[in-house]
Amino acid sequence: MPQARKVALVSGGSRGLGAELVSGFLDRQYGVATLSLTKTAFITNMLRARKGRHFHWSQVDGRDHEALRAFVKEAGERLGRIDVLVNNAGIAMEGVLPTMRTRDIVEAVEVNLTAALVLAQACSRLMLRQGSGCIVNVSSVHAIRGHAGVAVYSATKAALDGLTRSLARELGPRQIRVNSVAPGYFDSEMVSDMAEEQKQRIARRTPLGRLARIDEVANAIHFLTSDQASFITGHTLVVDGGITC
């Protein structure tokens, strides 16, 4: 198949922010590879509309390291290269730490952190051969400001910010940029079960007086992957309407 100008790999691209990113990269004339645990209606529609042209999806469990590496290899072969990695896949894990089950803690670390490390390792190897690339890790304001009941989730997201800073130094000399985006509350699975009253309380604590739109978070990620951000690396861009200021 003809090679697209640039190729983006987005983890967790079947719904929510991931689907918004996939659509945005395709609109920007990127080839897109994405993986998810389930095949949603969005993925079905993308496969039908694109007929495999410049779009590749596989069902992958983020805890399966070999499957993640195999997906990166397949995506690189099918689409020709990988210019952008967005580590977006993650699970919300709530509960006070003393009462949490160990297997739930391990699952959160595996999905939110270890999978991102494996994908960054596999994609950066391709980017090193190309001599260019860009990685964006999707973190959270919970990595910056503590909240009760999300200690494990916060720990995994703070680790992504640490990964961002160190990896930026490792890969910068080869012209590979690494940044993270820390969204506040927006239309996602994390707020889908919240009562309207709770959402209103969050909005009142936010200087801009509302929750973010999903496209506002996606736009920040697209900016960091663009040429307009060509001298930005090792940075965490907070997109929270001022709630952490």
CSV table of C-alpha atoms in Angstrom, one decimal:
chain,number,residue,atom,x,y,z
A,1,MET,CA,0.0,0.0,0.0
A,2,PRO,CA,1.2,3.6,-0.5
A,3,GLN,CA,3.1,5.0,2.4
A,4,ALA,CA,1.5,7.8,4.3
A,5,ARG,CA,3.6,10.9,5.0
A,6,LYS,CA,3.7,10.2,8.8
A,7,VAL,CA,2.4,7.4,10.9
A,8,ALA,CA,1.0,7.6,14.5
A,9,LEU,CA,0.5,4.7,16.8
A,10,VAL,CA,-2.2,5.3,19.5
A,11,SER,CA,-2.8,2.8,22.3
A,12,GLY,CA,-6.4,2.5,23.5
A,13,GLY,CA,-7.8,4.1,20.4
A,14,SER,CA,-11.3,2.4,20.4
A,15,ARG,CA,-13.2,5.0,22.4
A,16,GLY,CA,-13.1,8.3,24.2
A,17,LEU,CA,-9.9,10.2,24.0
A,18,GLY,CA,-8.2,7.5,22.0
A,19,ALA,CA,-10.9,7.5,19.3
A,20,GLU,CA,-10.7,11.4,19.2
A,21,LEU,CA,-6.9,11.1,18.6
A,22,VAL,CA,-7.3,8.4,15.9
A,23,SER,CA,-9.8,10.6,14.0
A,24,GLY,CA,-7.6,13.7,14.4
A,25,PHE,CA,-4.5,12.0,13.1
A,26,LEU,CA,-6.4,10.6,10.1
A,27,ASP,CA,-7.8,14.1,9.4
A,28,ARG,CA,-4.2,15.3,9.5
A,29,GLN,CA,-3.3,12.8,6.8
A,30,TYR,CA,-1.4,10.4,9.1
A,31,GLY,CA,-1.4,6.7,8.7
A,32,VAL,CA,-2.8,5.4,12.1
A,33,ALA,CA,-2.2,2.1,14.0
A,34,THR,CA,-4.2,1.5,17.1
A,35,LEU,CA,-4.7,-1.3,19.6
A,36,SER,CA,-7.4,-2.0,22.1
A,37,LEU,CA,-8.8,-4.8,24.2
A,38,THR,CA,-12.2,-4.7,22.5
A,39,LYS,CA,-13.4,-4.0,19.0
A,40,THR,CA,-15.9,-1.1,19.4
A,41,ALA,CA,-18.4,0.3,16.9
A,42,PHE,CA,-15.8,3.1,16.3
A,43,ILE,CA,-13.2,0.6,15.2
A,44,THR,CA,-15.6,-1.3,13.0
A,45,ASN,CA,-16.6,1.9,11.3
A,46,MET,CA,-13.0,3.0,10.8
A,47,LEU,CA,-12.1,-0.4,9.3
A,48,ARG,CA,-15.1,-0.3,7.0
A,49,ALA,CA,-14.5,3.3,5.8
A,50,ARG,CA,-10.7,2.9,5.4
A,51,LYS,CA,-10.7,-0.7,4.1
A,52,GLY,CA,-7.3,-1.1,5.6
A,53,ARG,CA,-5.9,2.0,3.8
A,54,HIS,CA,-3.7,4.0,6.2
A,55,PHE,CA,-5.4,2.4,9.2
A,56,HIS,CA,-4.5,-0.7,11.2
A,57,TRP,CA,-6.1,-2.1,14.3
A,58,SER,CA,-5.5,-5.2,16.4
A,59,GLN,CA,-7.1,-6.6,19.5
A,60,VAL,CA,-4.3,-6.6,22.1
A,61,ASP,CA,-4.3,-7.0,25.9
A,62,GLY,CA,-2.0,-4.4,27.3
A,63,ARG,CA,-0.7,-6.9,29.9
A,64,ASP,CA,0.7,-9.1,27.1
A,65,HIS,CA,4.2,-7.7,26.4
A,66,GLU,CA,5.0,-10.0,23.5
A,67,ALA,CA,1.7,-9.0,21.8
A,68,LEU,CA,2.5,-5.4,22.2
A,69,ARG,CA,5.9,-5.8,20.6
A,70,ALA,CA,4.4,-7.9,17.8
A,71,PHE,CA,1.8,-5.1,17.2
A,72,VAL,CA,4.5,-2.5,16.9
A,73,LYS,CA,6.4,-4.6,14.4
A,74,GLU,CA,3.3,-5.3,12.3
A,75,ALA,CA,2.3,-1.7,12.3
A,76,GLY,CA,5.7,-0.6,11.2
A,77,GLU,CA,5.7,-3.2,8.4
A,78,ARG,CA,2.2,-2.3,7.2
A,79,LEU,CA,2.4,1.4,7.4
A,80,GLY,CA,6.1,1.8,6.6
A,81,ARG,CA,7.3,3.7,9.7
A,82,ILE,CA,6.2,5.0,13.1
A,83,ASP,CA,6.7,8.8,13.7
A,84,VAL,CA,4.4,9.2,16.7
A,85,LEU,CA,3.5,7.1,19.7
A,86,VAL,CA,0.7,8.2,22.0
A,87,ASN,CA,0.5,6.1,25.2
A,88,ASN,CA,-3.1,6.7,25.9
A,89,ALA,CA,-4.4,3.3,27.1
A,90,GLY,CA,-5.2,3.1,30.8
A,91,ILE,CA,-7.7,2.0,33.4
A,92,ALA,CA,-9.1,4.0,36.3
A,93,MET,CA,-8.5,2.4,39.6
A,94,GLU,CA,-10.3,3.8,42.6
A,95,GLY,CA,-10.2,2.7,46.3
A,96,VAL,CA,-8.2,3.5,49.4
A,97,LEU,CA,-4.8,1.7,49.3
A,98,PRO,CA,-5.1,-0.2,52.6
A,99,THR,CA,-8.2,-2.1,51.4
A,100,MET,CA,-7.2,-2.7,47.8
A,101,ARG,CA,-6.6,-6.2,46.4
A,102,THR,CA,-3.0,-6.8,45.3
A,103,ARG,CA,-4.1,-8.1,42.0
A,104,ASP,CA,-5.9,-4.8,41.3
A,105,ILE,CA,-2.8,-2.9,42.1
A,106,VAL,CA,-0.7,-5.1,39.8
A,107,GLU,CA,-3.3,-4.8,37.0
A,108,ALA,CA,-3.2,-1.0,37.2
A,109,VAL,CA,0.6,-0.9,37.1
A,110,GLU,CA,0.7,-3.3,34.2
A,111,VAL,CA,-1.9,-1.5,32.0
A,112,ASN,CA,-1.1,2.1,32.9
A,113,LEU,CA,2.7,2.0,33.2
A,114,THR,CA,4.3,-1.3,32.0
A,115,ALA,CA,2.5,-1.3,28.7
A,116,ALA,CA,3.6,2.3,28.1
A,117,LEU,CA,7.2,1.3,28.8
A,118,VAL,CA,7.0,-1.7,26.4
A,119,LEU,CA,5.4,0.4,23.6
A,120,ALA,CA,7.9,3.2,24.1
A,121,GLN,CA,10.8,0.8,24.0
A,122,ALA,CA,9.5,-0.9,20.8
A,123,CYS,CA,8.6,2.3,19.0
A,124,SER,CA,11.8,4.1,20.0
A,125,ARG,CA,13.8,1.4,18.4
A,126,LEU,CA,12.1,2.1,15.1
A,127,MET,CA,12.4,5.9,15.6
A,128,LEU,CA,16.2,5.6,16.3
A,129,ARG,CA,16.6,3.9,13.0
A,130,GLN,CA,14.7,6.7,11.3
A,131,GLY,CA,16.5,9.4,13.3
A,132,SER,CA,13.3,11.2,14.4
A,133,GLY,CA,10.1,10.6,16.3
A,134,CYS,CA,7.8,11.9,19.0
A,135,ILE,CA,6.3,10.2,22.0
A,136,VAL,CA,3.4,11.6,24.1
A,137,ASN,CA,2.4,9.9,27.4
A,138,VAL,CA,-1.1,10.6,28.7
A,139,SER,CA,-0.7,11.4,32.4
A,140,SER,CA,-3.2,13.1,34.7
A,141,VAL,CA,-3.6,16.0,37.1
A,142,HIS,CA,-3.7,13.2,39.7
A,143,ALA,CA,0.0,12.8,39.1
A,144,ILE,CA,0.4,16.5,40.2
A,145,ARG,CA,-2.1,17.0,43.0
A,146,GLY,CA,-3.1,14.3,45.5
A,147,HIS,CA,-6.6,13.1,45.9
A,148,ALA,CA,-7.9,10.4,48.3
A,149,GLY,CA,-9.0,7.2,46.7
A,150,VAL,CA,-6.8,7.3,43.7
A,151,ALA,CA,-3.3,6.5,45.1
A,152,VAL,CA,-2.5,3.6,42.8
A,153,TYR,CA,-3.8,5.5,39.7
A,154,SER,CA,-1.9,8.6,40.7
A,155,ALA,CA,1.3,6.6,41.2
A,156,THR,CA,1.1,5.1,37.7
A,157,LYS,CA,0.5,8.5,36.1
A,158,ALA,CA,3.3,10.2,38.1
A,159,ALA,CA,5.6,7.4,36.8
A,160,LEU,CA,4.7,8.3,33.3
A,161,ASP,CA,5.8,11.9,33.9
A,162,GLY,CA,9.1,10.6,35.3
A,163,LEU,CA,9.5,8.4,32.3
A,164,THR,CA,8.8,11.4,30.0
A,165,ARG,CA,11.6,13.5,31.6
A,166,SER,CA,14.3,10.8,31.6
A,167,LEU,CA,13.4,9.4,28.2
A,168,ALA,CA,13.5,12.9,26.7
A,169,ARG,CA,17.2,13.1,27.8
A,170,GLU,CA,18.0,9.6,26.4
A,171,LEU,CA,16.4,10.1,23.0
A,172,GLY,CA,16.8,13.9,22.5
A,173,PRO,CA,20.3,13.5,20.9
A,174,ARG,CA,18.7,11.4,18.1
A,175,GLN,CA,15.9,14.0,17.5
A,176,ILE,CA,13.2,12.1,19.3
A,177,ARG,CA,11.0,14.2,21.5
A,178,VAL,CA,9.1,12.9,24.5
A,179,ASN,CA,6.4,14.8,26.4
A,180,SER,CA,3.3,14.1,28.5
A,181,VAL,CA,-0.1,15.7,28.8
A,182,ALA,CA,-1.8,15.8,32.1
A,183,PRO,CA,-5.6,16.3,31.6
A,184,GLY,CA,-8.0,17.4,34.3
A,185,TYR,CA,-11.5,16.1,34.3
A,186,PHE,CA,-13.1,15.7,30.9
A,187,ASP,CA,-15.6,13.5,29.2
A,188,SER,CA,-14.1,10.1,29.8
A,189,GLU,CA,-14.8,6.8,31.6
A,190,MET,CA,-13.4,8.3,34.8
A,191,VAL,CA,-16.3,10.8,35.0
A,192,SER,CA,-19.0,8.7,33.4
A,193,ASP,CA,-20.2,7.2,36.7
A,194,MET,CA,-20.0,10.5,38.6
A,195,ALA,CA,-23.2,12.1,39.8
A,196,GLU,CA,-24.1,15.4,38.2
A,197,GLU,CA,-23.7,17.1,41.5
A,198,GLN,CA,-20.1,15.9,41.8
A,199,LYS,CA,-19.3,17.1,38.3
A,200,GLN,CA,-20.7,20.5,39.3
A,201,ARG,CA,-18.5,20.7,42.4
A,202,ILE,CA,-15.4,20.0,40.2
A,203,ALA,CA,-16.5,22.7,37.8
A,204,ARG,CA,-16.9,25.2,40.6
A,205,ARG,CA,-13.4,24.5,41.8
A,206,THR,CA,-12.0,25.0,38.3
A,207,PRO,CA,-11.1,28.6,37.4
A,208,LEU,CA,-12.5,28.2,33.9
A,209,GLY,CA,-15.8,27.0,35.5
A,210,ARG,CA,-16.3,23.7,33.6
A,211,LEU,CA,-14.9,20.3,32.7
A,212,ALA,CA,-12.8,20.0,29.6
A,213,ARG,CA,-14.1,19.0,26.3
A,214,ILE,CA,-12.5,15.9,24.9
A,215,ASP,CA,-11.3,17.7,21.8
A,216,GLU,CA,-9.5,20.2,24.0
A,217,VAL,CA,-7.3,17.4,25.5
A,218,ALA,CA,-6.8,15.9,22.0
A,219,ASN,CA,-5.7,19.2,20.6
A,220,ALA,CA,-3.0,19.5,23.2
A,221,ILE,CA,-1.7,16.1,22.3
A,222,HIS,CA,-1.8,16.9,18.6
A,223,PHE,CA,0.1,20.1,19.2
A,224,LEU,CA,2.9,18.3,21.0
A,225,THR,CA,3.2,15.9,18.1
A,226,SER,CA,3.3,18.6,15.5
A,227,ASP,CA,6.2,20.6,14.0
A,228,GLN,CA,4.9,23.6,15.9
A,229,ALA,CA,6.3,21.9,19.1
A,230,SER,CA,9.6,21.0,17.5
A,231,PHE,CA,11.7,22.4,20.3
A,232,ILE,CA,9.6,21.1,23.2
A,233,THR,CA,10.7,17.9,25.0
A,234,GLY,CA,10.7,16.6,28.5
A,235,HIS,CA,7.7,18.7,29.3
A,236,THR,CA,4.3,17.9,31.0
A,237,LEU,CA,1.5,20.0,29.5
A,238,VAL,CA,-1.3,20.4,32.1
A,239,VAL,CA,-4.7,20.7,30.5
A,240,ASP,CA,-7.0,21.2,33.5
A,241,GLY,CA,-8.7,24.6,33.3
A,242,GLY,CA,-6.5,25.9,36.1
A,243,ILE,CA,-7.6,23.4,38.8
A,244,THR,CA,-4.0,22.7,39.9
A,245,CYS,CA,-2.8,26.3,39.8
